[in-house]
Tab-separated table of C-alpha atoms in Angstrom:
chain	number	residue	atom	x	y	z
J	1	VAL	CA	-132.645	28.778	111.822
J	2	LEU	CA	-132.354	32.078	110.331
J	3	GLU	CA	-135.138	32.390	107.373
J	4	ARG	CA	-135.676	36.174	107.455
J	5	ILE	CA	-133.606	39.573	108.029
J	6	VAL	CA	-135.456	42.645	108.465
J	7	ILE	CA	-133.267	46.000	107.750
J	8	GLY	CA	-134.692	49.256	108.688
J	9	ASN	CA	-138.308	49.867	109.954
J	10	GLY	CA	-137.166	49.830	113.604
J	11	ALA	CA	-135.023	46.638	113.089
J	12	ALA	CA	-131.345	46.524	114.546
J	13	VAL	CA	-129.729	45.244	111.449
J	14	LYS	CA	-128.379	48.216	109.714
J	15	SER	CA	-125.736	47.036	107.254
J	16	PHE	CA	-124.033	43.820	105.730
J	17	SER	CA	-120.312	42.983	105.540
J	18	VAL	CA	-119.165	41.098	102.529
J	19	GLY	CA	-119.313	37.515	103.811
J	20	ALA	CA	-122.590	38.159	105.844
J	21	LEU	CA	-124.704	36.013	103.900
J	22	LYS	CA	-122.324	33.157	103.099
J	23	ASP	CA	-123.339	30.777	105.743
J	24	CYS	CA	-127.059	31.150	105.900
J	25	PRO	CA	-128.292	28.258	103.838
J	26	THR	CA	-131.715	28.664	105.209
J	27	LEU	CA	-132.187	32.414	104.628
J	28	LYS	CA	-135.202	33.132	102.398
J	29	VAL	CA	-135.958	36.725	102.809
J	30	ILE	CA	-134.353	40.074	103.423
J	31	GLU	CA	-136.616	42.916	103.902
J	32	ILE	CA	-135.249	46.328	103.367
J	33	TYR	CA	-137.106	49.319	104.495
J	34	LEU	CA	-134.363	51.777	104.276
J	35	GLU	CA	-133.409	54.096	101.130
J	36	PRO	CA	-131.102	52.347	98.866
J	37	SER	CA	-128.580	54.782	99.509
J	38	ALA	CA	-128.490	54.207	102.981
J	39	LEU	CA	-127.393	50.634	102.484
J	40	PRO	CA	-124.682	50.358	99.662
J	41	ILE	CA	-124.168	46.887	98.920
J	42	ASP	CA	-121.900	45.102	96.426
J	43	HIS	CA	-122.306	42.128	94.256
J	44	GLU	CA	-119.966	39.916	96.297
J	45	THR	CA	-122.409	40.379	99.152
J	46	ILE	CA	-125.553	39.460	97.439
J	47	LYS	CA	-123.987	36.477	95.370
J	48	ASN	CA	-123.194	34.768	98.805
J	49	LYS	CA	-126.999	34.385	99.458
J	50	PRO	CA	-128.769	31.263	99.000
J	51	SER	CA	-130.119	30.980	95.601
J	52	ASP	CA	-133.796	30.780	96.692
J	53	CYS	CA	-133.277	33.889	98.830
J	54	PHE	CA	-134.609	37.226	97.667
J	55	VAL	CA	-134.559	40.842	98.708
J	56	TYR	CA	-137.856	42.643	99.234
J	57	VAL	CA	-138.715	46.281	99.368
J	58	PRO	CA	-141.686	48.205	99.483
J	59	ALA	CA	-143.549	48.968	96.387
J	60	GLU	CA	-142.923	52.723	96.567
J	61	LYS	CA	-139.302	52.236	96.853
J	62	TYR	CA	-138.823	49.646	94.250
J	63	SER	CA	-137.783	52.110	91.486
J	64	ASP	CA	-135.380	53.883	93.782
J	65	PHE	CA	-133.457	50.506	94.065
J	66	ALA	CA	-133.819	50.005	90.307
J	67	THR	CA	-132.097	53.397	89.514
J	68	ASP	CA	-129.492	53.153	92.632
J	69	TYR	CA	-125.795	53.130	91.552
J	70	PHE	CA	-125.130	50.083	93.998
J	71	TRP	CA	-128.660	48.325	93.656
J	72	SER	CA	-129.384	48.523	89.837
J	73	ALA	CA	-127.142	45.723	88.925
J	74	MET	CA	-128.634	43.488	91.338
J	75	MET	CA	-132.292	43.919	90.815
J	76	GLY	CA	-132.774	40.376	89.338
J	77	TYR	CA	-132.552	39.424	93.241
J	78	VAL	CA	-135.049	42.267	94.344
J	79	LYS	CA	-138.915	41.830	94.650
J	80	ILE	CA	-141.563	43.785	95.879
J	81	ILE	CA	-142.755	43.089	99.692
J	82	GLY	CA	-145.765	40.791	99.242
J	83	GLN	CA	-144.755	39.025	95.994
J	84	GLU	CA	-143.207	36.051	98.073
């Protein structure tokens, strides 16, 4: 059962395809340690995630995500790691 995905920070996952989150009903946490520009993502990818799943980023990168071209429109899904 897939509940957590870690991207960056030595993890093997480096990107998402558009439908990657569609069939993951148990997914709750996506942790991203990369710079937002290293993981461009579109709304189609994020909207396919379960409704109770959120993206978590380090506190020091939160404002970078909030001002990123791709991520800024999806900040309703982004929280700071530790605010689970």
